[in-house]
PDB file of C-alpha atoms in Angstrom:
ATOM      1  CA  LYS A 169     -41.849   9.995 -21.931  1.00  0.00           C
ATOM      2  CA  ARG A 170     -39.308  12.477 -20.561  1.00  0.00           C
ATOM      3  CA  ARG A 171     -36.685  14.193 -22.615  1.00  0.00           C
ATOM      4  CA  PRO A 172     -33.129  13.291 -21.464  1.00  0.00           C
ATOM      5  CA  GLY A 173     -30.730  16.019 -20.419  1.00  0.00           C
ATOM      6  CA  ARG A 174     -28.118  14.847 -22.933  1.00  0.00           C
ATOM      7  CA  THR A 175     -28.336  13.622 -26.504  1.00  0.00           C
ATOM      8  CA  LEU A 176     -28.505   9.833 -26.812  1.00  0.00           C
ATOM      9  CA  ARG A 177     -27.648   7.975 -29.992  1.00  0.00           C
ATOM     10  CA  PHE A 178     -28.691   4.373 -30.466  1.00  0.00           C
ATOM     11  CA  ILE A 179     -26.504   2.858 -33.166  1.00  0.00           C
ATOM     12  CA  SER A 180     -26.380  -0.662 -34.542  1.00  0.00           C
ATOM     13  CA  TYR A 181     -23.048  -1.101 -36.310  1.00  0.00           C
ATOM     14  CA  GLY A 182     -22.271  -3.600 -39.024  1.00  0.00           C
ATOM     15  CA  VAL A 183     -19.218  -5.839 -39.447  1.00  0.00           C
ATOM     16  CA  GLU A 184     -18.395  -6.134 -35.729  1.00  0.00           C
ATOM     17  CA  GLU A 185     -16.804  -9.535 -36.246  1.00  0.00           C
ATOM     18  CA  LYS A 186     -14.126  -8.013 -38.505  1.00  0.00           C
ATOM     19  CA  LEU A 187     -12.626  -5.741 -35.831  1.00  0.00           C
ATOM     20  CA  SER A 188     -15.627  -3.453 -35.586  1.00  0.00           C
ATOM     21  CA  VAL A 189     -15.435  -1.919 -39.052  1.00  0.00           C
ATOM     22  CA  GLY A 190     -18.853  -0.249 -38.666  1.00  0.00           C
ATOM     23  CA  SER A 191     -18.071   1.581 -35.423  1.00  0.00           C
ATOM     24  CA  TYR A 192     -14.557   2.329 -36.655  1.00  0.00           C
ATOM     25  CA  LEU A 193     -15.895   4.021 -39.800  1.00  0.00           C
ATOM     26  CA  TYR A 194     -18.554   5.813 -37.767  1.00  0.00           C
ATOM     27  CA  MET A 195     -15.916   7.372 -35.520  1.00  0.00           C
ATOM     28  CA  ARG A 196     -13.850   8.348 -38.552  1.00  0.00           C
ATOM     29  CA  SER A 197     -16.928  10.065 -40.034  1.00  0.00           C
ATOM     30  CA  LEU A 198     -17.260  12.408 -37.041  1.00  0.00           C
ATOM     31  CA  SER A 199     -15.483  15.741 -36.977  1.00  0.00           C
ATOM     32  CA  PRO A 200     -13.090  16.355 -34.067  1.00  0.00           C
ATOM     33  CA  ARG A 201     -15.747  18.650 -32.551  1.00  0.00           C
ATOM     34  CA  GLN A 202     -18.388  15.913 -32.762  1.00  0.00           C
ATOM     35  CA  ARG A 203     -16.004  13.373 -31.187  1.00  0.00           C
ATOM     36  CA  ASN A 204     -15.276  15.790 -28.353  1.00  0.00           C
ATOM     37  CA  GLN A 205     -18.998  15.976 -27.624  1.00  0.00           C
ATOM     38  CA  CYS A 206     -19.198  12.202 -27.044  1.00  0.00           C
ATOM     39  CA  VAL A 207     -19.234  11.558 -23.311  1.00  0.00           C
ATOM     40  CA  LEU A 208     -19.644   7.796 -23.051  1.00  0.00           C
ATOM     41  CA  ALA A 209     -20.154   4.668 -25.141  1.00  0.00           C
ATOM     42  CA  VAL A 210     -22.439   1.951 -23.791  1.00  0.00           C
ATOM     43  CA  ASN A 211     -21.952  -1.279 -25.721  1.00  0.00           C
ATOM     44  CA  CYS A 212     -24.353  -4.184 -25.279  1.00  0.00           C
ATOM     45  CA  ASP A 213     -22.748  -7.149 -27.022  1.00  0.00           C
ATOM     46  CA  GLY A 214     -23.131 -10.828 -26.294  1.00  0.00           C
ATOM     47  CA  GLY A 215     -25.419 -10.295 -23.325  1.00  0.00           C
ATOM     48  CA  GLY A 216     -28.364 -12.583 -23.869  1.00  0.00           C
ATOM     49  CA  THR A 217     -27.525 -16.269 -23.557  1.00  0.00           C
ATOM     50  CA  HIS A 218     -29.439 -18.570 -21.195  1.00  0.00           C
ATOM     51  CA  VAL A 219     -26.210 -19.672 -19.525  1.00  0.00           C
ATOM     52  CA  GLY A 220     -23.453 -17.469 -18.203  1.00  0.00           C
ATOM     53  CA  SER A 221     -23.099 -14.500 -15.890  1.00  0.00           C
ATOM     54  CA  ASP A 222     -23.281 -10.794 -16.585  1.00  0.00           C
ATOM     55  CA  MET A 223     -20.148  -8.677 -16.781  1.00  0.00           C
ATOM     56  CA  ILE A 224     -19.760  -4.945 -17.069  1.00  0.00           C
ATOM     57  CA  ASN A 225     -16.344  -4.097 -18.468  1.00  0.00           C
ATOM     58  CA  VAL A 226     -15.346  -0.485 -17.843  1.00  0.00           C
ATOM     59  CA  THR A 227     -12.810   1.521 -19.816  1.00  0.00           C
ATOM     60  CA  GLY A 228     -12.602   4.860 -18.063  1.00  0.00           C
ATOM     61  CA  SER A 229     -12.299   6.426 -14.646  1.00  0.00           C
ATOM     62  CA  ALA A 230     -12.785   4.873 -11.221  1.00  0.00           C
ATOM     63  CA  GLY A 231     -15.881   7.089 -10.943  1.00  0.00           C
ATOM     64  CA  LEU A 232     -17.402   5.433 -14.011  1.00  0.00           C
ATOM     65  CA  GLN A 233     -16.776   2.004 -12.520  1.00  0.00           C
ATOM     66  CA  LYS A 234     -18.254   3.129  -9.199  1.00  0.00           C
ATOM     67  CA  LEU A 235     -21.378   4.467 -10.944  1.00  0.00           C
ATOM     68  CA  ALA A 236     -21.836   1.156 -12.787  1.00  0.00           C
ATOM     69  CA  ASP A 237     -21.364  -0.768  -9.551  1.00  0.00           C
ATOM     70  CA  THR A 238     -23.887   1.448  -7.748  1.00  0.00           C
ATOM     71  CA  VAL A 239     -26.548   1.158 -10.462  1.00  0.00           C
ATOM     72  CA  TRP A 240     -26.233  -2.619 -10.879  1.00  0.00           C
ATOM     73  CA  ARG A 241     -26.359  -3.068  -7.094  1.00  0.00           C
ATOM     74  CA  GLN A 242     -29.386  -0.736  -6.711  1.00  0.00           C
ATOM     75  CA  CYS A 243     -31.170  -2.709  -9.441  1.00  0.00           C
ATOM     76  CA  ARG A 244     -30.307  -5.949  -7.607  1.00  0.00           C
ATOM     77  CA  HIS A 245     -28.700  -7.161 -10.790  1.00  0.00           C
ATOM     78  CA  PRO A 246     -25.741  -9.446 -10.061  1.00  0.00           C
ATOM     79  CA  ALA A 247     -22.802  -8.696 -12.342  1.00  0.00           C
ATOM     80  CA  THR A 248     -19.040  -8.618 -12.230  1.00  0.00           C
ATOM     81  CA  ILE A 249     -17.928  -5.040 -12.829  1.00  0.00           C
ATOM     82  CA  LYS A 250     -14.272  -4.557 -13.647  1.00  0.00           C
ATOM     83  CA  PRO A 251     -11.894  -2.399 -15.671  1.00  0.00           C
ATOM     84  CA  LEU A 252     -10.973  -3.945 -19.002  1.00  0.00           C
ATOM     85  CA  LEU A 253      -9.383  -2.924 -22.290  1.00  0.00           C
ATOM     86  CA  CYS A 254     -10.616  -5.041 -25.169  1.00  0.00           C
ATOM     87  CA  PRO A 255     -10.268  -4.342 -28.905  1.00  0.00           C
ATOM     88  CA  TYR A 256     -12.797  -6.990 -29.927  1.00  0.00           C
ATOM     89  CA  SER A 257     -16.103  -5.140 -29.764  1.00  0.00           C
ATOM     90  CA  ASP A 258     -17.745  -1.952 -30.998  1.00  0.00           C
ATOM     91  CA  HIS A 259     -16.754   0.259 -28.060  1.00  0.00           C
ATOM     92  CA  PHE A 260     -13.022   0.074 -28.839  1.00  0.00           C
ATOM     93  CA  PRO A 261     -12.947   2.560 -31.759  1.00  0.00           C
ATOM     94  CA  LEU A 262     -14.547   5.062 -29.384  1.00  0.00           C
ATOM     95  CA  ASN A 263     -11.889   4.243 -26.778  1.00  0.00           C
ATOM     96  CA  ILE A 264      -9.244   5.003 -29.432  1.00  0.00           C
ATOM     97  CA  CYS A 265     -10.685   8.530 -29.530  1.00  0.00           C
ATOM     98  CA  GLY A 266     -10.533   8.870 -25.745  1.00  0.00           C
ATOM     99  CA  ILE A 267     -14.217   8.168 -25.129  1.00  0.00           C
ATOM    100  CA  PRO A 268     -14.847   6.017 -22.038  1.00  0.00           C
ATOM    101  CA  SER A 269     -17.138   3.012 -22.274  1.00  0.00           C
ATOM    102  CA  ILE A 270     -18.983   0.288 -20.490  1.00  0.00           C
ATOM    103  CA  TRP A 271     -19.448  -3.035 -22.216  1.00  0.00           C
ATOM    104  CA  VAL A 272     -22.442  -5.116 -21.079  1.00  0.00           C
ATOM    105  CA  PHE A 273     -21.362  -8.672 -21.816  1.00  0.00           C
ATOM    106  CA  ARG A 274     -22.313 -12.217 -20.802  1.00  0.00           C
ATOM    107  CA  PRO A 275     -19.541 -14.790 -20.992  1.00  0.00           C
ATOM    108  CA  SER A 276     -20.944 -18.276 -20.915  1.00  0.00           C
ATOM    109  CA  MET A 277     -17.828 -20.387 -20.355  1.00  0.00           C
ATOM    110  CA  LEU A 278     -14.856 -20.435 -18.061  1.00  0.00           C
ATOM    111  CA  GLY A 279     -12.159 -18.126 -19.348  1.00  0.00           C
ATOM    112  CA  ASP A 280     -14.667 -15.439 -20.426  1.00  0.00           C
ATOM    113  CA  GLY A 281     -15.654 -17.396 -23.539  1.00  0.00           C
ATOM    114  CA  LEU A 282     -18.868 -17.834 -25.441  1.00  0.00           C
ATOM    115  CA  TRP A 283     -19.855 -21.461 -25.957  1.00  0.00           C
ATOM    116  CA  ASN A 284     -22.158 -20.770 -28.895  1.00  0.00           C
ATOM    117  CA  LEU A 285     -20.155 -18.150 -30.796  1.00  0.00           C
ATOM    118  CA  HIS A 286     -19.755 -18.968 -34.496  1.00  0.00           C
ATOM    119  CA  SER A 287     -21.322 -22.382 -34.194  1.00  0.00           C
ATOM    120  CA  VAL A 288     -24.628 -24.057 -35.038  1.00  0.00           C
ATOM    121  CA  TYR A 289     -25.728 -23.008 -31.524  1.00  0.00           C
ATOM    122  CA  ASP A 290     -25.346 -19.310 -32.352  1.00  0.00           C
ATOM    123  CA  ASN A 291     -29.082 -18.769 -32.885  1.00  0.00           C
ATOM    124  CA  LEU A 292     -32.186 -17.348 -31.221  1.00  0.00           C
ATOM    125  CA  ASP A 293     -32.968 -20.667 -29.515  1.00  0.00           C
ATOM    126  CA  ASN A 294     -30.065 -19.925 -27.150  1.00  0.00           C
ATOM    127  CA  VAL A 295     -31.055 -16.346 -26.359  1.00  0.00           C
ATOM    128  CA  SER A 296     -33.039 -15.590 -23.224  1.00  0.00           C
ATOM    129  CA  THR A 297     -35.585 -12.780 -23.391  1.00  0.00           C
ATOM    130  CA  LYS A 298     -35.508 -12.669 -19.582  1.00  0.00           C
ATOM    131  CA  VAL A 299     -31.729 -12.120 -19.550  1.00  0.00           C
ATOM    132  CA  ILE A 300     -31.892  -9.531 -22.329  1.00  0.00           C
ATOM    133  CA  SER A 301     -34.746  -7.694 -20.574  1.00  0.00           C
ATOM    134  CA  ARG A 302     -32.839  -7.548 -17.307  1.00  0.00           C
ATOM    135  CA  ASN A 303     -29.713  -6.255 -19.068  1.00  0.00           C
ATOM    136  CA  ILE A 304     -31.697  -3.657 -21.019  1.00  0.00           C
ATOM    137  CA  ASN A 305     -33.572  -2.450 -17.928  1.00  0.00           C
ATOM    138  CA  THR A 306     -30.465  -2.030 -15.779  1.00  0.00           C
ATOM    139  CA  THR A 307     -28.508  -0.429 -18.625  1.00  0.00           C
ATOM    140  CA  ALA A 308     -31.417   1.995 -19.157  1.00  0.00           C
ATOM    141  CA  VAL A 309     -31.241   3.046 -15.481  1.00  0.00           C
ATOM    142  CA  PHE A 310     -27.502   3.623 -15.898  1.00  0.00           C
ATOM    143  CA  ILE A 311     -27.969   5.651 -19.097  1.00  0.00           C
ATOM    144  CA  ARG A 312     -30.714   7.735 -17.489  1.00  0.00           C
ATOM    145  CA  LYS A 313     -28.409   8.615 -14.560  1.00  0.00           C
ATOM    146  CA  VAL A 314     -25.733   9.798 -16.969  1.00  0.00           C
ATOM    147  CA  ALA A 315     -28.131  11.563 -19.353  1.00  0.00           C
ATOM    148  CA  ASP A 316     -30.035  13.434 -16.639  1.00  0.00           C
ATOM    149  CA  ALA A 317     -27.151  14.407 -14.356  1.00  0.00           C
ATOM    150  CA  ASP A 318     -26.544  18.159 -14.165  1.00  0.00           C
ATOM    151  CA  ARG A 319     -22.876  17.310 -13.899  1.00  0.00           C
ATOM    152  CA  LEU A 320     -21.343  14.080 -15.180  1.00  0.00           C
ATOM    153  CA  PRO A 321     -21.128  11.583 -12.305  1.00  0.00           C
ATOM    154  CA  PHE A 322     -17.668  10.445 -13.459  1.00  0.00           C
ATOM    155  CA  LYS A 323     -14.518  11.966 -14.900  1.00  0.00           C
ATOM    156  CA  ARG A 324     -14.905  12.586 -18.605  1.00  0.00           C
ATOM    157  CA  GLY A 325     -12.323  10.984 -20.877  1.00  0.00           C
ATOM    158  CA  ILE A 326      -9.665   8.336 -20.331  1.00  0.00           C
ATOM    159  CA  ASP A 327      -6.452   8.909 -18.375  1.00  0.00           C
ATOM    160  CA  SER A 328      -3.156   9.206 -20.268  1.00  0.00           C
ATOM    161  CA  GLN A 329      -1.696   5.871 -19.064  1.00  0.00           C
ATOM    162  CA  THR A 330      -4.776   3.947 -20.198  1.00  0.00           C
ATOM    163  CA  MET A 331      -4.740   5.863 -23.496  1.00  0.00           C
ATOM    164  CA  LYS A 332      -1.152   4.675 -24.054  1.00  0.00           C
ATOM    165  CA  GLU A 333      -2.326   1.090 -23.600  1.00  0.00           C
ATOM    166  CA  ILE A 334      -5.279   1.663 -25.948  1.00  0.00           C
ATOM    167  CA  ARG A 335      -2.979   3.115 -28.638  1.00  0.00           C
ATOM    168  CA  LYS A 336      -0.575   0.203 -28.261  1.00  0.00           C
ATOM    169  CA  MET A 337      -3.451  -2.274 -28.498  1.00  0.00           C
ATOM    170  CA  ALA A 338      -4.867  -0.456 -31.544  1.00  0.00           C
ATOM    171  CA  ARG A 339      -1.513  -0.640 -33.351  1.00  0.00           C
ATOM    172  CA  ARG A 340      -1.012  -4.296 -32.426  1.00  0.00           C
ATOM    173  CA  GLU A 341      -4.539  -5.682 -32.892  1.00  0.00           C
ATOM    174  CA  TYR A 342      -6.151  -3.612 -35.629  1.00  0.00           C
ATOM    175  CA  ARG A 343      -5.498  -4.783 -39.181  1.00  0.00           C
ATOM    176  CA  HIS A 344      -7.794  -2.392 -41.014  1.00  0.00           C
ATOM    177  CA  PRO A 345      -6.639  -0.735 -44.219  1.00  0.00           C
ATOM    178  CA  TRP A 346      -7.206   2.468 -42.204  1.00  0.00           C
ATOM    179  CA  SER A 347      -4.738   3.537 -39.588  1.00  0.00           C
ATOM    180  CA  PRO A 348      -5.915   4.136 -36.009  1.00  0.00           C
ATOM    181  CA  ASN A 349      -3.479   7.062 -36.107  1.00  0.00           C
ATOM    182  CA  GLN A 350      -6.036   8.875 -38.263  1.00  0.00           C
ATOM    183  CA  PHE A 351      -8.056   9.457 -35.099  1.00  0.00           C
ATOM    184  CA  ARG A 352      -7.130  12.409 -32.952  1.00  0.00           C
ATOM    185  CA  TYR A 353      -6.160  11.521 -29.401  1.00  0.00           C
ATOM    186  CA  ASP A 354      -6.884  14.855 -27.784  1.00  0.00           C
ATOM    187  CA  ASN A 355      -9.859  13.730 -25.692  1.00  0.00           C
ATOM    188  CA  GLU A 356      -7.768  12.509 -22.749  1.00  0.00           C
ATOM    189  CA  SER A 357      -7.584  16.016 -21.306  1.00  0.00           C
ATOM    190  CA  ARG A 358     -11.377  16.200 -20.809  1.00  0.00           C
TER     191      ARG A 358
END
């Protein structure tokens, strides 16, 4: 009912399973000015199975990780919150542009796997509305804190050492017909 202090975009990308083509093309469609206005990507992917435990993977500053830890703890929502670089979900093309992210994820096997991924069990019968609701509610609290803060509660951008790792990962892991070098990497100074 209230208007947030910052613009929020809710985007459902296509072709995530082919190295996030949808989010990759979205980022390429933005002008450098529009990319520089992006403060944070929040990616909810694979977070609804009955089994498993919640993880919040952070690509960004220690302040971003601390904010996530604080919000999940205040909401009494058990989750493992840790820094992680991962090219296999829709937040990574934004990371390529220097935009920090949190990835709300629910591994359901040892080794951070997903037992039902790409199998006959990958269906709505194995999705928990209770788990999804809890993840949505806590993520909404997190987004509201970021959107309504007079000043960002974390350092904007991604540090230069992490950006080097992201660029290396993008060159090694991305096999698109489009080069990740077509993105500008000037956001790390934010």
